[in-house]
Short mmCIF file of C-alpha atoms in Angstrom, two decimals:
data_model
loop_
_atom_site.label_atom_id
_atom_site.label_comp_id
_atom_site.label_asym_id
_atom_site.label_seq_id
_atom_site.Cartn_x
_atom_site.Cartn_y
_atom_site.Cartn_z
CA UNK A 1011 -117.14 83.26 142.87
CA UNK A 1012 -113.88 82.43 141.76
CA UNK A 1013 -114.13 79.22 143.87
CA UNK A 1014 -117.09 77.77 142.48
CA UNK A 1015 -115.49 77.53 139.23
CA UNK A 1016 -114.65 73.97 137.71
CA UNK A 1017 -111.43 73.05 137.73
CA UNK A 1018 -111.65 71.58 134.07
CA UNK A 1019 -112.49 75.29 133.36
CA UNK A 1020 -109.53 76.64 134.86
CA UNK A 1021 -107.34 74.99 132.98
CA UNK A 1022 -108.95 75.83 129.54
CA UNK A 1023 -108.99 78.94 130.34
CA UNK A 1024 -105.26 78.91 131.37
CA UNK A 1025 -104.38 77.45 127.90
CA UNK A 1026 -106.25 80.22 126.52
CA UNK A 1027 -105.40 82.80 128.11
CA UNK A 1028 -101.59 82.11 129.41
CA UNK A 1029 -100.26 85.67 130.77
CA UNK A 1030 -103.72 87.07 130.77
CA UNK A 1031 -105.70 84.58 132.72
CA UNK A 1032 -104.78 86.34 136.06
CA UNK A 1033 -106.29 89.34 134.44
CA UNK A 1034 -109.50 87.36 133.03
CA UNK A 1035 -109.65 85.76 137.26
CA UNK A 1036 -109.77 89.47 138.97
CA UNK A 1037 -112.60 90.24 136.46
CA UNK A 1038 -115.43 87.85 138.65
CA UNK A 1039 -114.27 90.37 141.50
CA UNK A 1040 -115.71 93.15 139.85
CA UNK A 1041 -119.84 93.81 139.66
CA UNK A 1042 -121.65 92.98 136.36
CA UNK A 1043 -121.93 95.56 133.73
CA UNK A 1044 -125.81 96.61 132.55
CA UNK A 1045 -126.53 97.64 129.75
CA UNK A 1046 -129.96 99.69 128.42
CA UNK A 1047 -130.50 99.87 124.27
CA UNK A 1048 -132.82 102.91 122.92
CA UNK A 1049 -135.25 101.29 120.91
CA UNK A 1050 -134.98 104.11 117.94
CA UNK A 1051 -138.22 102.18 116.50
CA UNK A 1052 -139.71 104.60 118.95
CA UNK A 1053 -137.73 107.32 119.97
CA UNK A 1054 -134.77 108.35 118.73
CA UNK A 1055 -131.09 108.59 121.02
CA UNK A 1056 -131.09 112.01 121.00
CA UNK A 1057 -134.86 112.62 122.32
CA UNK A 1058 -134.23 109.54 124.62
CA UNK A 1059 -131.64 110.87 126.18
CA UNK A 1060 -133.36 114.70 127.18
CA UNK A 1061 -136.19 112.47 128.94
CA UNK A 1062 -133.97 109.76 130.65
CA UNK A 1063 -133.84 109.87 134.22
CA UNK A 1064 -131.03 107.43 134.28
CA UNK A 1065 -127.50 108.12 134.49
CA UNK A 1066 -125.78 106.63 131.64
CA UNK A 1067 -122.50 106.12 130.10
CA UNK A 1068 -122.33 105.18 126.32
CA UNK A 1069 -121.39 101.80 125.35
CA UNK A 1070 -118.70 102.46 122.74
CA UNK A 1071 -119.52 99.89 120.57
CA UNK A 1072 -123.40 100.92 120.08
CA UNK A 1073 -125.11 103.58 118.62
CA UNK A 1074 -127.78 103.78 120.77
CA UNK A 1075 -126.42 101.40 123.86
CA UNK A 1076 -125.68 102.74 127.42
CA UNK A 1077 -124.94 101.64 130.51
CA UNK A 1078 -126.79 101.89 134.29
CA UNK A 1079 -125.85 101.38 137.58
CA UNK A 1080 -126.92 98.41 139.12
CA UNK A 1081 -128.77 100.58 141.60
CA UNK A 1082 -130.95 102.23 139.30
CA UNK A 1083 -134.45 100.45 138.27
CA UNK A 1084 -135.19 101.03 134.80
CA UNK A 1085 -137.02 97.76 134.39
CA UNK A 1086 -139.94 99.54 136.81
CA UNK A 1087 -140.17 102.69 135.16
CA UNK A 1088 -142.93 102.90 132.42
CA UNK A 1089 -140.04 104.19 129.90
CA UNK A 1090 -139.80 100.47 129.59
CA UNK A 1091 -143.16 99.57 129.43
CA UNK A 1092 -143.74 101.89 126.25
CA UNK A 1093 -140.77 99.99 124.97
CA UNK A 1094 -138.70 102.82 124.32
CA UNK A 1095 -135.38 100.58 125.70
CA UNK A 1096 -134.74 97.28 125.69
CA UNK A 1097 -132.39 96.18 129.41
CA UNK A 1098 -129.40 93.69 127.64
CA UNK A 1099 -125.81 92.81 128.62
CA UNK A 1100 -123.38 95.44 126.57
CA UNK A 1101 -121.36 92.63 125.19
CA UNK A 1102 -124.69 91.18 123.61
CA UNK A 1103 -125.79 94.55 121.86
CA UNK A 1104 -122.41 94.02 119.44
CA UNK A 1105 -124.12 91.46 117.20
CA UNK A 1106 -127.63 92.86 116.32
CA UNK A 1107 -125.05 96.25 115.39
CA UNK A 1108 -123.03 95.08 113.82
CA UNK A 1109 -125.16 93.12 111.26
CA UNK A 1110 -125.05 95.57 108.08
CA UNK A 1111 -129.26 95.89 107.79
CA UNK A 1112 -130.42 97.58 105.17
CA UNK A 1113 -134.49 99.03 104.38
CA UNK A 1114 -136.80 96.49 102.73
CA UNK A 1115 -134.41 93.71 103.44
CA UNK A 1116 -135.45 90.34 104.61
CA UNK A 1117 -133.67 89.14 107.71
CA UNK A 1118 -133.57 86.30 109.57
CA UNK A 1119 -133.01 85.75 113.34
CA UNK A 1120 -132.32 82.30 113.79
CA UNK A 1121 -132.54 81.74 117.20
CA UNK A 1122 -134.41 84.74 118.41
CA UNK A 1123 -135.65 84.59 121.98
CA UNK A 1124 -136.07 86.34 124.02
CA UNK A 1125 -135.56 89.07 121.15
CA UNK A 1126 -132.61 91.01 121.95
CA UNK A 1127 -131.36 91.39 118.81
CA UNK A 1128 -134.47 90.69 116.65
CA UNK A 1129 -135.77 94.07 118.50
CA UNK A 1130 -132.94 95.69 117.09
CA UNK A 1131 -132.82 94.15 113.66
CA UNK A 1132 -136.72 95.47 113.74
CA UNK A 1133 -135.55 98.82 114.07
CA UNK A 1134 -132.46 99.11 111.64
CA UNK A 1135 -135.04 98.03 109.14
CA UNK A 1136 -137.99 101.36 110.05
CA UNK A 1137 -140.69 99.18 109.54
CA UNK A 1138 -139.34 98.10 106.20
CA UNK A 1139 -138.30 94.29 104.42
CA UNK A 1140 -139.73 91.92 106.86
CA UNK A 1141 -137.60 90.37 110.03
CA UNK A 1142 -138.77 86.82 110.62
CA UNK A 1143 -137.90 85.93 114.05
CA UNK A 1144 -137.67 81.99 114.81
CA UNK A 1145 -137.00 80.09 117.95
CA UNK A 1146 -137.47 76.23 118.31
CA UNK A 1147 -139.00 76.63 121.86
CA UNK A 1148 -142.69 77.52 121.31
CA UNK A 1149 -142.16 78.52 124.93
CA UNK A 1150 -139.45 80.88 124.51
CA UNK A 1151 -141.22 82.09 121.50
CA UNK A 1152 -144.05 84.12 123.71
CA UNK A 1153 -141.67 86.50 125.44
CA UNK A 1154 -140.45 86.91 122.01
CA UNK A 1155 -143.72 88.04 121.15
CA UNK A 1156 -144.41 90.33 123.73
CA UNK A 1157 -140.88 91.91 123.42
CA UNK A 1158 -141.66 92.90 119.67
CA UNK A 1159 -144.77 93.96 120.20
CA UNK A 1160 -143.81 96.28 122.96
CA UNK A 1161 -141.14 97.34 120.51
CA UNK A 1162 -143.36 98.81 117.80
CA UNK A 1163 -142.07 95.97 115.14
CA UNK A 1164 -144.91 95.73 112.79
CA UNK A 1165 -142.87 94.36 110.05
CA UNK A 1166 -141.84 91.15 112.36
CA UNK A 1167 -143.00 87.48 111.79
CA UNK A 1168 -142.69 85.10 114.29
CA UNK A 1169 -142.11 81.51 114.23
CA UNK A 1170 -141.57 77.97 115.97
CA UNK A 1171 -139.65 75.63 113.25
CA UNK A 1172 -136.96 73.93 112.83
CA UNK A 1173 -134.70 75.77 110.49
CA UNK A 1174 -134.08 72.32 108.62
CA UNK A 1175 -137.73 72.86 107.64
CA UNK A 1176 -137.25 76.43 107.32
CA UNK A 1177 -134.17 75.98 104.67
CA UNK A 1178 -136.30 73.61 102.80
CA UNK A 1179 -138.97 75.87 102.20
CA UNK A 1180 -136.69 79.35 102.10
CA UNK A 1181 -133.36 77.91 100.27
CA UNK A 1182 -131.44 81.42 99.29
CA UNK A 1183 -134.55 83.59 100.38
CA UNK A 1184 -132.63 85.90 103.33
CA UNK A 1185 -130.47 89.00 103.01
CA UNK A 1186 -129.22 88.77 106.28
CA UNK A 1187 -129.43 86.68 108.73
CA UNK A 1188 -128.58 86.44 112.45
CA UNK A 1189 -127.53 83.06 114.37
CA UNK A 1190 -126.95 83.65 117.64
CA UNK A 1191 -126.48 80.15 118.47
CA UNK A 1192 -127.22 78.27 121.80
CA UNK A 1193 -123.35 77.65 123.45
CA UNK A 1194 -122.33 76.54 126.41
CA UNK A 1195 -122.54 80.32 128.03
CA UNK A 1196 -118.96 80.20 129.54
CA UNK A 1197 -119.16 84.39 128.84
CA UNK A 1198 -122.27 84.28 131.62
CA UNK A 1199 -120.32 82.38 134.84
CA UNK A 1200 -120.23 86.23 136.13
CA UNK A 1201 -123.82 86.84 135.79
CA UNK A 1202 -125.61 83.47 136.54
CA UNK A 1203 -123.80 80.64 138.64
CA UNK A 1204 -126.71 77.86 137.09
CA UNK A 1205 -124.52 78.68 133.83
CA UNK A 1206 -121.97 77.07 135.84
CA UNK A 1207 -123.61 73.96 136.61
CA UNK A 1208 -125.21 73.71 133.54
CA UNK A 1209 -121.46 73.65 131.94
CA UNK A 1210 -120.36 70.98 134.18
CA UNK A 1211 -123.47 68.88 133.15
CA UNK A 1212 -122.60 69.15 129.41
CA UNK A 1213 -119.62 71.17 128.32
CA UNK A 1214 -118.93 71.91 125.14
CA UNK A 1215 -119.17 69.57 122.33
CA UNK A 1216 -122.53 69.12 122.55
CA UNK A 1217 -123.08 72.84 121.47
CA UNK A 1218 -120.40 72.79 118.98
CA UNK A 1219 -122.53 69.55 116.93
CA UNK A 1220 -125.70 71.87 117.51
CA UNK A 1221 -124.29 75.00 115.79
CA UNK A 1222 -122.51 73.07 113.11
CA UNK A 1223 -126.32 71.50 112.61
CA UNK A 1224 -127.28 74.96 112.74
CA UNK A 1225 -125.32 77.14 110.41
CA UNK A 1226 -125.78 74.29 107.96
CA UNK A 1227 -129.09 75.29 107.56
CA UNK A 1228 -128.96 79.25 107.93
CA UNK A 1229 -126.37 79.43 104.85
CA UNK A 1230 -128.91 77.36 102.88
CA UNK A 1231 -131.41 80.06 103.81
CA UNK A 1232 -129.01 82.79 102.79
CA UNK A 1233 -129.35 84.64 99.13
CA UNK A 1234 -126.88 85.17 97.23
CA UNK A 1235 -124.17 88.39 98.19
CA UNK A 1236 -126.33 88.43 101.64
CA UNK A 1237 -124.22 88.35 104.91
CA UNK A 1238 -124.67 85.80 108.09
CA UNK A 1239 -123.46 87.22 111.31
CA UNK A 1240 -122.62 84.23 113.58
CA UNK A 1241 -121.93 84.59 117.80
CA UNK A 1242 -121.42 82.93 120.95
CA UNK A 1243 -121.46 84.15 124.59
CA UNK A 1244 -118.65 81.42 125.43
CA UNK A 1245 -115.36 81.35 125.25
CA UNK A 1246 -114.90 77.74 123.96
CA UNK A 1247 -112.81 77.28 120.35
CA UNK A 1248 -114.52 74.73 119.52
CA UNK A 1249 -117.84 77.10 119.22
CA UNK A 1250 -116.64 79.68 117.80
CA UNK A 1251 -112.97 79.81 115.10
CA UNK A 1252 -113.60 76.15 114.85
CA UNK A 1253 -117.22 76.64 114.02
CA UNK A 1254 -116.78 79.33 111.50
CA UNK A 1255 -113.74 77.18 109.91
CA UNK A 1256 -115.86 74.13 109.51
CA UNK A 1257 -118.07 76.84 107.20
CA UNK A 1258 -115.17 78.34 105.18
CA UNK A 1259 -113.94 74.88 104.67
CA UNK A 1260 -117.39 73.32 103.62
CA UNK A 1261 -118.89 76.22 101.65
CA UNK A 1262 -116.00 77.87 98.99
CA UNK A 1263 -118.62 81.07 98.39
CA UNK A 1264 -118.49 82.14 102.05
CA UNK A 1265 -115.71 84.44 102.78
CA UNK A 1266 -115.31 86.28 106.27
CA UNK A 1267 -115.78 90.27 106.25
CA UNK A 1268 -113.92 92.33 108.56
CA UNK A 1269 -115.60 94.01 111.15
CA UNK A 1270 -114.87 97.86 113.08
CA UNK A 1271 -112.63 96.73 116.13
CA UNK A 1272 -112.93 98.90 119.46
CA UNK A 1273 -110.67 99.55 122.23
CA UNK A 1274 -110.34 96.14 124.17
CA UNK A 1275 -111.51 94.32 120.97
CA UNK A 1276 -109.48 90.63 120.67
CA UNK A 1277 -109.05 89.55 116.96
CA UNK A 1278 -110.06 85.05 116.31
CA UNK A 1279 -107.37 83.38 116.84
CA UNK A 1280 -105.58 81.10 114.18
CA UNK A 1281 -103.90 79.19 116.48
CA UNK A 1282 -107.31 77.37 118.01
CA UNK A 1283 -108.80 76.60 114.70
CA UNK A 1284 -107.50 72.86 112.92
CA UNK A 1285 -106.10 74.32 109.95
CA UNK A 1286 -104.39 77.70 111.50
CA UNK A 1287 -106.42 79.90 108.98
CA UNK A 1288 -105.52 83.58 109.01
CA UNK A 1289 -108.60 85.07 107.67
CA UNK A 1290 -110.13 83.77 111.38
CA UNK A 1291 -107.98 86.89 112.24
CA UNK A 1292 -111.47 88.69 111.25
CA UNK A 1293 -113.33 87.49 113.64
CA UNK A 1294 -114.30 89.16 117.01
CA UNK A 1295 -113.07 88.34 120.76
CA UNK A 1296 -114.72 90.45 123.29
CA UNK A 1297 -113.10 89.25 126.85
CA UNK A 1298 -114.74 90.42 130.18
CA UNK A 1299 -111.26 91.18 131.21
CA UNK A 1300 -110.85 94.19 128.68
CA UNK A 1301 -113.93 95.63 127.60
CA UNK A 1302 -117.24 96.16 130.03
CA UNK A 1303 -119.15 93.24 129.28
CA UNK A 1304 -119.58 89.84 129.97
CA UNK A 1305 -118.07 88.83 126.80
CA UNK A 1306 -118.78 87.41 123.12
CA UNK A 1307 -117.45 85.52 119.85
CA UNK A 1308 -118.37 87.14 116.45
CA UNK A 1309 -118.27 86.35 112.76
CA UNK A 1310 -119.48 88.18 109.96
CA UNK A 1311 -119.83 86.12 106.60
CA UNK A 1312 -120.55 86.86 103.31
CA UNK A 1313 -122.27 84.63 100.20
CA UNK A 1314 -120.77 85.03 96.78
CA UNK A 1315 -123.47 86.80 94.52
CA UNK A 1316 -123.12 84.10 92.14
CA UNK A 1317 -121.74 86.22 89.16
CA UNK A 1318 -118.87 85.02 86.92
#
């Protein structure tokens, strides 16, 4: 596997990294982590858990997150096809939790398919509020659908727009909101090697223009005092600190809240931002090398309530 990495990679990731990119190397040796989230729409952990003929192993980070052996089949079982778990990568079940959702709130999922996390931001609301879930692909959009459905979400919208159009018709209308953006997937090269090619095809900076485009347009959606949590599955800089410092620097009424750090948890790192801004200290690193994921980039931001 390690082979059929690009070179231009390497050396990134050597910069990066420096005395731990031996470490981050022997982690492609190792077999991919899977993950299984309760959907507590339907069933709660506990009652899950005295039915589950799986063998699982908590996810620290989750509340409701475990993980399976790669020999077990819980996408066959009908468990799955009552929707009473949703199968995602552990690292990827960090931003849906960690996303402070509150009953009758209105939340936003930005770019929501396949529906991940909008399954989960369904269920920390209890059928409350109203989640509208919104992915450009009208494609996409239908196993979004059928992922919500089969999750019990009755308080879910769905939707195929823009968000340009969306912030012109929503300006300040969202509580929370969710943007996990498209990226060039550098945290997937364990799981899928057509992440790889895809990478050499494009790289980075066309992803880091998209989410700058992007979060332009969530924060115009965003009320007043709400939060925005931002993430990546790469490991690029320029998607993720330098992404979240082109926000603090462009919008003074955002300020970056600190998030619960677990065991193998990296902090941002000032160093790859363009200013060397210590509140990107705040921000979350997950590396494949010390937790049991894949890996992930996270931000949690908050909007001034406007009050003087």
């Amino acid at each position: 596997m390690v082979t059929q990495l690009p070179e231009s990679f390497i050396q990134q990731m050597k910069e990066l990294l420096k005395d731990e990119f031996e470490a981050y190397i022997q982690s492609f040796e190792h077999e991919r982590y899977y993950g299984l989230r309760v959907n507590t729409n339907k069933i709660s952990v506990q009652d899950f858990l005295k039915i589950s003929p799986f063998d699982l192993t908590p996810i620290p980070w989750t509340d409701n997150g475990f993980y399976y052996g790669g020999d077990q089949k819980p996408a066959k079982h009908p468990y799955y096809y009552a929707g009473l778990y949703y199968l995602q990568e552990p690292s990827a079940m960090l931003p849906a939790q960690v996303l402070p959702i509150e009953e009758n709130e209105l939340v936003l999922d930005t770019c929501a398919a396949p529906g991940g996390k909008s399954t989960e931001l369904a269920a920390k609301l209890h059928n409350t509020g109203l989640l509208l879930s919104n992915d450009i692909s009208t494609s996409r959009c239908q196993g979004l659908i059928k992922n919500l459905e089969l999750s019990g979400s009755y308080n879910a919208w769905v939707c195929s727009e823009d968000l340009i159009d969306l912030s012109n018709r929503f300006t300040q209308t969202f509580d929370k909101i969710l943007v996990d953006a498209p990226c060039s997937g550098e945290g997937m090269f364990r799981k899928w090697n057509n992440e790889i090619k895809h990478w050499q095809q494009k790289g980075s900076d066309p992803y880091a223009k998209l989410q700058r485009e992007i979060v332009d347009d969530a924060i115009k959606l965003l009320a007043p005092g709400g939060m925005l949590l931002y993430s990546t599955c790469t490991f690029s800089p320029e998607e993720n600190e330098q992404v979240i410092e082109y926000l603090l620097e462009k919008n003074e009424d955002l300020s970056l809240v600190p998030m619960k750090m677990c065991e193998g948890f990296d902090h941002g790192h000032p160093e790859w931002t363009l200013t060397g801004r210590e509140d990107i200290k705040q921000c979350i690193r997950l590396w494949p090398h010390k937790i049991k994921g894949e890996g992930h980039f996270l931000a949690l931001l908050k909007k001034a309530d406007g009050e003087q």
